[in-house]
Amino acid sequence: MRVLIMLNGQPPRRELLESVVAGAEVLIGADAGAVRLREAGWRIDYVVGDFDSVPAELLQSLPAESVVHDPGQDDTDLEKALRFAVTRWSRPQVVVVGTTGDRIDHVLGNVCGAVRYADKAFIRFVEDHSITYFAHRQLRFDAPVGATVSLLPLGEVEGIRTEGLKWALHGETLALGTRGVSNVVERSPVVIEWRSGHLVVVRLLGEGEMFTW
Amino acid sequence: MRVLIMLNGQPPRRELLESVVAGAEVLIGADAGAVRLREAGWRIDYVVGDFDSVPAELLQSLPAESVVHDPGQDDTDLEKALRFAVTRWSRPQVVVVGTTGDRIDHVLGNVCGAVRYADKAFIRFVEDHSITYFAHRQLRFDAPVGATVSLLPLGEVEGIRTEGLKWALHGETLALGTRGVSNVVERSPVVIEWRSGHLVVVRLLGEGEMFTW
């Protein structure tokens, strides 16, 4: 299942966002992200959250089964939406938009939240300048030759192997902060595998590049 | 030594930035961060970087000992500036500004870079809405009662103890993504100690709150 989760942060530019929405089978608003979906004129298949910041009339306008109230205080809007998605569908493909903004705690919270669910869903953040991939021990994606790809280990990541990147890794271990930064795509698809640990991969988007699921 | 490192991202608003600069003993521009220092009308004690994005006339206007050319490709502008600072001074207090922007790879790269140096310097990122602390197994800071504090473990962090926070930790272990999110200051100073691992702490700033070193 191809699931879009809209958060309340800064979404990507309209055209890029439309290329995401076009291929999505389900649109989920994470709390006030539902307001953003409505403002953009898109349907809301589900709204998930504690609804602190969603107007009652929006909730009332939706069928009851679309309104998923989750008042828990221990996780973020993104984590609530991800939990709903992985409970409802088996290993969904999830694209999250509205992840960035000027709050570093939100950015880090969203990254940590996505890492927690990377073994149950294939998760991507799509932003104006990049796609960020959260996968479980294996990641495979198409990218234009010459695109910049950074490997960011969150903690120690063991046994990393890459295909398609200029500076290949052959089973090396990377520690937090020892970044596989600004690697370059030599051929597509890029394949990255690792044995253990949490690896976040960021690929920069080219000028005008759109998203394909 | 109180060291300010200016990066090329979005700096905090002028007043808050001035409260940082007022207490700084050394101002370092990390590559094009030097351009930002100059634009703001502040002195440049050092400029550190590969100078890809620094105009020659700026470099020529500085005394030779202020110009620290570091052409290495394996680390970021921030890491170069941090390496210079910890080589030059013993356990400096470092405040970094210009850390955020719309590029998640930059934000994550800056966070990972700071984590790498947290055992050699006490590092804080100051942004419009928050201070982010990078410390080594112990952190102590003053904060207004009621302020929001989030503990973000990057990987497993063992044996966390807190003083001054509403939801106290008594030696617990936190895993990546199991966030000590949105804790609240009950009394100041806040003390956070941990036995192993990388813990990033983000404190939200109150409306109009300034920075004290």
Tab-separated table of C-alpha atoms in Angstrom:
chain	number	residue	atom	x	y	z
A	1	MET	CA	0.000	0.000	0.000
A	2	ARG	CA	1.307	3.465	-0.924
A	3	VAL	CA	0.583	5.794	1.973
A	4	LEU	CA	1.162	9.542	2.139
A	5	ILE	CA	1.446	11.096	5.601
A	6	MET	CA	1.149	14.878	5.713
A	7	LEU	CA	2.661	16.580	8.772
A	8	ASN	CA	2.174	20.186	9.754
A	9	GLY	CA	5.678	21.355	8.785
A	10	GLN	CA	6.815	22.983	5.568
A	11	PRO	CA	5.636	20.838	2.629
A	12	PRO	CA	7.635	20.585	-0.623
A	13	ARG	CA	6.727	22.874	-3.507
A	14	ARG	CA	3.377	22.211	-5.161
A	15	GLU	CA	4.605	20.368	-8.267
A	16	LEU	CA	6.820	17.984	-6.315
A	17	LEU	CA	4.046	17.391	-3.801
A	18	GLU	CA	1.602	16.651	-6.629
A	19	SER	CA	3.984	14.009	-7.976
A	20	VAL	CA	3.793	12.323	-4.556
A	21	VAL	CA	0.020	12.636	-4.202
A	22	ALA	CA	-0.556	11.337	-7.734
A	23	GLY	CA	0.830	7.906	-6.813
A	24	ALA	CA	-0.515	7.653	-3.272
A	25	GLU	CA	-3.348	5.214	-2.558
A	26	VAL	CA	-4.073	6.574	0.910
A	27	LEU	CA	-3.734	10.133	2.234
A	28	ILE	CA	-3.297	10.500	5.999
A	29	GLY	CA	-3.213	13.813	7.822
A	30	ALA	CA	-1.174	13.616	11.017
A	31	ASP	CA	-3.109	15.912	13.345
A	32	ALA	CA	-2.932	19.443	11.863
A	33	GLY	CA	-1.453	17.909	8.710
A	34	ALA	CA	-5.106	17.170	7.865
A	35	VAL	CA	-5.725	20.914	7.743
A	36	ARG	CA	-2.919	21.176	5.193
A	37	LEU	CA	-4.461	18.409	3.076
A	38	ARG	CA	-7.810	20.185	3.095
A	39	GLU	CA	-6.266	23.594	2.304
A	40	ALA	CA	-4.498	22.033	-0.664
A	41	GLY	CA	-7.811	20.675	-1.925
A	42	TRP	CA	-6.934	16.989	-1.475
A	43	ARG	CA	-9.098	14.342	0.140
A	44	ILE	CA	-8.428	13.144	3.687
A	45	ASP	CA	-8.668	9.363	3.920
A	46	TYR	CA	-7.655	9.366	7.584
A	47	VAL	CA	-6.751	11.887	10.216
A	48	VAL	CA	-4.687	10.492	13.105
A	49	GLY	CA	-3.690	12.289	16.292
A	50	ASP	CA	-4.778	13.778	19.570
A	51	PHE	CA	-6.579	16.533	17.599
A	52	ASP	CA	-5.206	19.355	19.745
A	53	SER	CA	-4.809	21.409	16.612
A	54	VAL	CA	-7.573	20.169	14.278
A	55	PRO	CA	-10.832	22.181	14.058
A	56	ALA	CA	-13.940	20.241	15.116
A	57	GLU	CA	-15.695	21.046	11.838
A	58	LEU	CA	-12.982	19.296	9.879
A	59	LEU	CA	-13.350	16.156	12.004
A	60	GLN	CA	-17.156	16.316	11.743
A	61	SER	CA	-16.969	16.566	7.963
A	62	LEU	CA	-15.279	13.161	7.723
A	63	PRO	CA	-16.836	9.691	8.012
A	64	ALA	CA	-16.321	8.241	11.513
A	65	GLU	CA	-13.985	5.496	10.274
A	66	SER	CA	-11.611	8.138	8.904
A	67	VAL	CA	-11.112	9.760	12.303
A	68	VAL	CA	-8.482	7.905	14.364
A	69	HIS	CA	-8.193	9.486	17.790
A	70	ASP	CA	-4.911	8.613	19.512
A	71	PRO	CA	-4.435	10.696	22.658
A	72	GLY	CA	-1.109	9.092	23.723
A	73	GLN	CA	1.527	11.545	24.970
A	74	ASP	CA	4.545	9.311	24.453
A	75	ASP	CA	4.918	9.665	20.732
A	76	THR	CA	4.760	12.291	18.050
A	77	ASP	CA	2.101	12.904	15.420
A	78	LEU	CA	4.328	11.114	12.918
A	79	GLU	CA	4.755	8.075	15.139
A	80	LYS	CA	0.996	7.878	15.693
A	81	ALA	CA	0.362	7.999	11.953
A	82	LEU	CA	3.071	5.405	11.306
A	83	ARG	CA	1.677	3.092	13.986
A	84	PHE	CA	-1.764	3.359	12.404
A	85	ALA	CA	-0.330	2.624	8.942
A	86	VAL	CA	1.696	-0.436	9.960
A	87	THR	CA	-1.208	-1.827	11.994
A	88	ARG	CA	-3.623	-1.391	9.117
A	89	TRP	CA	-1.417	-2.567	6.219
A	90	SER	CA	1.441	-5.024	5.968
A	91	ARG	CA	4.783	-3.343	5.248
A	92	PRO	CA	3.357	-0.222	3.594
A	93	GLN	CA	5.385	2.166	1.492
A	94	VAL	CA	5.110	5.472	3.287
A	95	VAL	CA	6.030	8.928	2.061
A	96	VAL	CA	6.064	11.681	4.676
A	97	VAL	CA	5.837	15.351	3.734
A	98	GLY	CA	5.909	18.445	5.910
A	99	THR	CA	8.835	17.091	7.947
A	100	THR	CA	11.023	20.169	8.048
A	101	GLY	CA	10.764	23.631	9.491
A	102	ASP	CA	12.722	25.807	11.821
A	103	ARG	CA	12.454	23.522	14.852
A	104	ILE	CA	15.448	21.186	15.237
A	105	ASP	CA	13.591	19.159	17.890
A	106	HIS	CA	10.847	18.443	15.357
A	107	VAL	CA	13.339	17.462	12.651
A	108	LEU	CA	15.240	15.157	15.007
A	109	GLY	CA	12.029	13.817	16.513
A	110	ASN	CA	10.680	12.977	13.055
A	111	VAL	CA	13.934	11.277	12.054
A	112	CYS	CA	14.052	9.220	15.258
A	113	GLY	CA	10.369	8.348	14.877
A	114	ALA	CA	10.864	7.118	11.313
A	115	VAL	CA	13.907	5.070	12.356
A	116	ARG	CA	11.730	3.285	14.940
A	117	TYR	CA	9.343	2.099	12.222
A	118	ALA	CA	11.872	1.316	9.494
A	119	ASP	CA	11.573	-2.440	10.121
A	120	LYS	CA	7.785	-2.364	9.587
A	121	ALA	CA	7.464	0.084	6.692
A	122	PHE	CA	9.614	1.503	3.905
A	123	ILE	CA	9.599	5.185	4.774
A	124	ARG	CA	10.727	8.199	2.766
A	125	PHE	CA	10.673	11.876	3.684
A	126	VAL	CA	10.219	14.031	0.594
A	127	GLU	CA	11.396	17.622	0.890
A	128	ASP	CA	12.159	20.329	-1.653
A	129	HIS	CA	15.795	19.362	-2.037
A	130	SER	CA	16.005	15.759	-0.956
A	131	ILE	CA	14.546	12.327	-0.367
A	132	THR	CA	15.481	10.743	2.967
A	133	TYR	CA	15.223	6.937	3.099
A	134	PHE	CA	14.503	4.858	6.200
A	135	ALA	CA	14.867	1.160	5.464
A	136	HIS	CA	15.725	-2.046	7.282
A	137	ARG	CA	19.117	-3.448	6.324
A	138	GLN	CA	18.530	-3.105	2.631
A	139	LEU	CA	17.698	-0.118	0.464
A	140	ARG	CA	17.380	0.057	-3.307
A	141	PHE	CA	16.436	3.141	-5.269
A	142	ASP	CA	16.728	4.668	-8.728
A	143	ALA	CA	18.573	7.947	-9.053
A	144	PRO	CA	20.130	10.014	-11.838
A	145	VAL	CA	23.843	9.443	-12.428
A	146	GLY	CA	25.747	12.195	-10.612
A	147	ALA	CA	23.180	12.636	-7.823
A	148	THR	CA	24.587	13.234	-4.330
A	149	VAL	CA	23.864	10.558	-1.725
A	150	SER	CA	24.836	10.771	1.958
A	151	LEU	CA	24.887	7.831	4.359
A	152	LEU	CA	24.216	8.935	7.933
A	153	PRO	CA	24.688	6.229	10.559
A	154	LEU	CA	22.660	6.919	13.709
A	155	GLY	CA	24.858	4.982	16.054
A	156	GLU	CA	27.176	2.229	14.813
A	157	VAL	CA	26.177	0.550	11.563
A	158	GLU	CA	27.983	-2.686	10.717
A	159	GLY	CA	28.756	-4.391	7.457
A	160	ILE	CA	27.735	-1.764	4.917
A	161	ARG	CA	27.914	-2.721	1.238
A	162	THR	CA	27.013	-0.440	-1.623
A	163	GLU	CA	26.401	-0.826	-5.354
A	164	GLY	CA	26.136	2.061	-7.784
A	165	LEU	CA	27.997	4.629	-5.672
A	166	LYS	CA	31.349	6.165	-6.615
A	167	TRP	CA	32.964	5.540	-3.226
A	168	ALA	CA	31.893	1.961	-2.596
A	169	LEU	CA	31.697	0.353	0.813
A	170	HIS	CA	32.622	-3.334	1.087
A	171	GLY	CA	31.383	-4.427	4.482
A	172	GLU	CA	32.832	-1.562	6.515
A	173	THR	CA	31.401	-0.368	9.803
A	174	LEU	CA	30.523	3.300	10.180
A	175	ALA	CA	30.133	5.042	13.531
A	176	LEU	CA	27.801	7.899	14.348
A	177	GLY	CA	29.067	11.044	12.721
A	178	THR	CA	31.641	9.280	10.580
A	179	ARG	CA	29.574	10.136	7.639
A	180	GLY	CA	29.462	8.614	4.229
A	181	VAL	CA	28.745	12.160	3.173
A	182	SER	CA	28.344	13.404	-0.396
A	183	ASN	CA	28.837	10.133	-2.202
A	184	VAL	CA	27.838	10.167	-5.881
A	185	VAL	CA	25.594	7.910	-7.977
A	186	GLU	CA	27.555	6.175	-10.755
A	187	ARG	CA	24.842	3.815	-11.886
A	188	SER	CA	21.239	3.124	-11.038
A	189	PRO	CA	19.683	1.446	-9.123
A	190	VAL	CA	21.711	2.187	-6.031
A	191	VAL	CA	21.776	-0.706	-3.582
A	192	ILE	CA	22.858	-0.280	0.020
A	193	GLU	CA	22.906	-3.183	2.464
A	194	TRP	CA	23.987	-3.399	6.076
A	195	ARG	CA	24.124	-6.024	8.797
A	196	SER	CA	23.020	-4.101	11.852
A	197	GLY	CA	22.217	-0.634	13.089
A	198	HIS	CA	20.232	2.362	11.888
A	199	LEU	CA	21.319	3.890	8.602
A	200	VAL	CA	19.616	6.991	7.235
A	201	VAL	CA	20.281	7.780	3.578
A	202	VAL	CA	19.693	11.221	2.073
A	203	ARG	CA	19.658	11.772	-1.674
A	204	LEU	CA	19.599	15.259	-3.095
A	205	LEU	CA	17.019	15.943	-5.785
A	206	GLY	CA	17.994	17.587	-9.042
A	207	GLU	CA	16.451	20.844	-10.214
A	208	GLY	CA	12.843	20.170	-11.171
A	209	GLU	CA	13.086	16.447	-10.407
A	210	MET	CA	9.770	14.826	-9.519
A	211	PHE	CA	8.970	11.889	-7.281
A	212	THR	CA	8.206	8.345	-8.371
A	213	TRP	CA	6.883	5.766	-5.904
B	1	MET	CA	37.444	29.798	26.015
B	2	ARG	CA	34.029	30.909	24.714
B	3	VAL	CA	33.950	30.314	20.973
B	4	LEU	CA	31.228	31.275	18.511
B	5	ILE	CA	31.100	29.361	15.223
B	6	MET	CA	28.959	30.931	12.519
B	7	LEU	CA	27.733	28.571	9.785
B	8	ASN	CA	26.095	29.586	6.546
B	9	GLY	CA	22.562	28.468	7.480
B	10	GLN	CA	19.749	30.530	8.911
B	11	PRO	CA	21.038	32.444	11.975
B	12	PRO	CA	18.781	33.256	14.922
B	13	ARG	CA	17.068	36.639	15.049
B	14	ARG	CA	19.348	39.625	15.583
B	15	GLU	CA	18.707	40.243	19.305
B	16	LEU	CA	19.250	36.618	20.279
B	17	LEU	CA	22.378	36.466	18.126
B	18	GLU	CA	23.694	39.606	19.783
B	19	SER	CA	23.278	38.004	23.196
B	20	VAL	CA	25.525	35.174	21.972
B	21	VAL	CA	28.112	37.444	20.352
B	22	ALA	CA	28.249	39.683	23.426
B	23	GLY	CA	29.739	36.898	25.535
B	24	ALA	CA	31.937	35.259	22.907
B	25	GLU	CA	35.712	35.630	23.185
B	26	VAL	CA	36.432	34.285	19.717
B	27	LEU	CA	34.340	34.537	16.545
B	28	ILE	CA	34.957	31.882	13.896
B	29	GLY	CA	33.383	31.863	10.470
B	30	ALA	CA	33.015	28.337	9.078
B	31	ASP	CA	33.669	28.899	5.384
B	32	ALA	CA	30.851	31.148	4.050
B	33	GLY	CA	29.816	31.722	7.664
B	34	ALA	CA	32.606	34.327	7.594
B	35	VAL	CA	30.629	36.224	4.974
B	36	ARG	CA	27.681	36.274	7.364
B	37	LEU	CA	29.867	37.620	10.197
B	38	ARG	CA	31.102	40.393	7.960
B	39	GLU	CA	27.623	41.242	6.686
B	40	ALA	CA	26.438	41.526	10.273
B	41	GLY	CA	29.257	43.959	10.999
B	42	TRP	CA	31.130	41.699	13.442
B	43	ARG	CA	34.831	40.961	13.476
B	44	ILE	CA	36.213	37.702	12.097
B	45	ASP	CA	38.853	36.238	14.410
B	46	TYR	CA	39.263	33.147	12.264
B	47	VAL	CA	37.840	31.780	9.065
B	48	VAL	CA	38.149	27.999	8.682
B	49	GLY	CA	37.282	25.931	5.633
B	50	ASP	CA	38.106	24.973	2.099
B	51	PHE	CA	37.042	28.479	1.009
B	52	ASP	CA	34.926	27.247	-1.895
B	53	SER	CA	32.382	29.896	-1.046
B	54	VAL	CA	34.421	32.724	0.497
B	55	PRO	CA	35.366	35.709	-1.702
B	56	ALA	CA	39.142	36.240	-2.064
B	57	GLU	CA	38.861	39.863	-0.938
B	58	LEU	CA	37.428	38.783	2.397
B	59	LEU	CA	40.348	36.386	2.962
B	60	GLN	CA	42.861	39.026	1.874
B	61	SER	CA	41.418	41.551	4.304
B	62	LEU	CA	42.292	39.333	7.260
B	63	PRO	CA	45.688	38.803	8.923
B	64	ALA	CA	47.349	35.594	7.705
B	65	GLU	CA	47.039	33.876	11.100
B	66	SER	CA	43.255	34.301	10.974
B	67	VAL	CA	42.935	32.335	7.750
B	68	VAL	CA	42.870	28.576	8.416
B	69	HIS	CA	42.709	26.685	5.136
B	70	ASP	CA	41.461	23.118	5.563
B	71	PRO	CA	40.773	21.496	2.190
B	72	GLY	CA	39.765	18.056	3.567
B	73	GLN	CA	36.732	16.484	1.881
B	74	ASP	CA	35.852	14.063	4.674
B	75	ASP	CA	34.234	16.460	7.064
B	76	THR	CA	31.825	19.358	7.053
B	77	ASP	CA	32.502	23.051	7.598
B	78	LEU	CA	31.299	22.646	11.166
B	79	GLU	CA	33.614	19.717	11.844
B	80	LYS	CA	36.583	21.663	10.461
B	81	ALA	CA	35.799	24.626	12.694
B	82	LEU	CA	35.321	22.331	15.702
B	83	ARG	CA	38.599	20.525	15.019
B	84	PHE	CA	40.388	23.871	14.849
B	85	ALA	CA	38.772	25.013	18.122
B	86	VAL	CA	39.580	21.867	20.121
B	87	THR	CA	43.153	21.819	18.787
B	88	ARG	CA	43.702	25.427	19.692
B	89	TRP	CA	41.990	25.531	23.108
B	90	SER	CA	41.437	22.947	25.798
B	91	ARG	CA	37.773	21.965	26.203
B	92	PRO	CA	36.295	25.151	24.773
B	93	GLN	CA	32.690	26.207	25.216
B	94	VAL	CA	31.357	26.428	21.689
B	95	VAL	CA	28.138	27.999	20.475
B	96	VAL	CA	27.180	27.278	16.877
B	97	VAL	CA	24.720	29.469	14.976
B	98	GLY	CA	23.385	29.139	11.437
B	99	THR	CA	22.784	25.398	11.890
B	100	THR	CA	19.313	25.103	10.445
B	101	GLY	CA	17.735	25.653	7.083
B	102	ASP	CA	15.688	23.687	4.629
B	103	ARG	CA	18.259	20.918	4.034
B	104	ILE	CA	17.748	17.882	6.255
B	105	ASP	CA	21.161	16.497	5.259
B	106	HIS	CA	22.783	19.664	6.611
B	107	VAL	CA	20.816	19.531	9.848
B	108	LEU	CA	21.646	15.858	10.393
B	109	GLY	CA	25.249	16.370	9.304
B	110	ASN	CA	25.663	19.228	11.777
B	111	VAL	CA	24.132	17.193	14.590
B	112	CYS	CA	26.331	14.176	13.853
B	113	GLY	CA	29.395	16.436	13.570
B	114	ALA	CA	28.721	18.034	16.943
B	115	VAL	CA	28.175	14.630	18.554
B	116	ARG	CA	31.645	13.599	17.348
B	117	TYR	CA	33.244	16.475	19.241
B	118	ALA	CA	31.095	16.392	22.376
B	119	ASP	CA	33.891	14.727	24.398
B	120	LYS	CA	36.351	17.503	23.536
B	121	ALA	CA	34.162	20.607	23.750
B	122	PHE	CA	30.870	21.646	25.325
B	123	ILE	CA	28.808	22.491	22.255
B	124	ARG	CA	25.474	24.269	21.947
B	125	PHE	CA	23.467	25.094	18.829
B	126	VAL	CA	21.477	28.291	19.321
B	127	GLU	CA	18.463	28.723	17.066
B	128	ASP	CA	15.424	30.970	17.199
B	129	HIS	CA	13.329	28.581	19.220
B	130	SER	CA	15.790	26.334	20.986
B	131	ILE	CA	19.191	25.540	22.439
B	132	THR	CA	20.564	22.114	21.559
B	133	TYR	CA	23.200	20.726	23.938
B	134	PHE	CA	25.984	18.300	23.037
B	135	ALA	CA	27.830	17.148	26.126
B	136	HIS	CA	29.814	14.143	27.307
B	137	ARG	CA	28.002	12.091	29.950
B	138	GLN	CA	27.067	15.094	32.025
B	139	LEU	CA	25.107	18.213	31.220
B	140	ARG	CA	24.075	21.012	33.561
B	141	PHE	CA	22.176	24.131	32.527
B	142	ASP	CA	19.928	26.838	33.891
B	143	ALA	CA	16.443	27.161	32.481
B	144	PRO	CA	13.171	28.819	33.454
B	145	VAL	CA	10.708	26.638	35.362
B	146	GLY	CA	8.186	25.276	32.880
B	147	ALA	CA	10.586	25.192	29.924
B	148	THR	CA	10.273	22.204	27.600
B	149	VAL	CA	13.298	19.876	27.414
B	150	SER	CA	13.597	16.870	25.089
B	151	LEU	CA	16.174	14.100	25.461
B	152	LEU	CA	17.048	12.548	22.105
B	153	PRO	CA	19.232	9.451	22.311
B	154	LEU	CA	21.199	8.874	19.097
B	155	GLY	CA	21.584	5.148	19.491
B	156	GLU	CA	21.304	3.471	22.889
B	157	VAL	CA	22.086	5.665	25.890
B	158	GLU	CA	22.588	3.826	29.188
B	159	GLY	CA	22.117	4.889	32.776
B	160	ILE	CA	20.395	8.240	32.408
B	161	ARG	CA	19.729	10.226	35.596
B	162	THR	CA	18.055	13.605	35.703
B	163	GLU	CA	17.578	16.333	38.295
B	164	GLY	CA	15.198	19.251	37.932
B	165	LEU	CA	12.890	17.633	35.348
B	166	LYS	CA	9.253	16.733	35.978
B	167	TRP	CA	9.538	13.192	34.631
B	168	ALA	CA	12.764	12.085	36.280
B	169	LEU	CA	14.981	9.305	34.984
B	170	HIS	CA	16.752	7.125	37.565
B	171	GLY	CA	19.350	5.197	35.625
B	172	GLU	CA	17.120	4.017	32.785
B	173	THR	CA	18.398	3.175	29.316
B	174	LEU	CA	16.818	4.892	26.330
B	175	ALA	CA	17.012	3.552	22.782
B	176	LEU	CA	17.127	5.577	19.597
B	177	GLY	CA	13.720	7.033	18.958
B	178	THR	CA	12.372	6.185	22.399
B	179	ARG	CA	12.416	9.800	23.150
B	180	GLY	CA	12.371	11.603	26.435
B	181	VAL	CA	10.315	14.111	24.547
B	182	SER	CA	8.710	17.243	25.982
B	183	ASN	CA	9.896	16.893	29.556
B	184	VAL	CA	9.436	20.009	31.704
B	185	VAL	CA	11.821	21.966	33.938
B	186	GLU	CA	10.663	21.923	37.576
B	187	ARG	CA	13.742	23.505	39.104
B	188	SER	CA	16.999	24.948	37.869
B	189	PRO	CA	19.744	24.017	37.240
B	190	VAL	CA	18.793	20.943	35.290
B	191	VAL	CA	21.344	18.144	35.598
B	192	ILE	CA	21.410	15.189	33.204
B	193	GLU	CA	23.982	12.407	33.523
B	194	TRP	CA	24.429	9.199	31.584
B	195	ARG	CA	26.852	6.273	31.559
B	196	SER	CA	27.357	5.655	27.851
B	197	GLY	CA	26.100	6.681	24.451
B	198	HIS	CA	25.254	9.892	22.646
B	199	LEU	CA	22.502	11.983	24.153
B	200	VAL	CA	21.329	15.188	22.458
B	201	VAL	CA	19.222	17.518	24.595
B	202	VAL	CA	17.003	20.216	23.109
B	203	ARG	CA	15.526	22.962	25.275
B	204	LEU	CA	12.897	25.302	23.858
B	205	LEU	CA	13.476	28.995	24.410
B	206	GLY	CA	10.729	31.198	25.820
B	207	GLU	CA	9.399	34.200	23.934
B	208	GLY	CA	12.073	36.889	23.948
B	209	GLU	CA	14.510	34.787	25.990
B	210	MET	CA	18.176	35.681	25.450
B	211	PHE	CA	21.300	33.551	25.681
B	212	THR	CA	23.737	33.415	28.570
B	213	TRP	CA	27.061	31.613	28.221
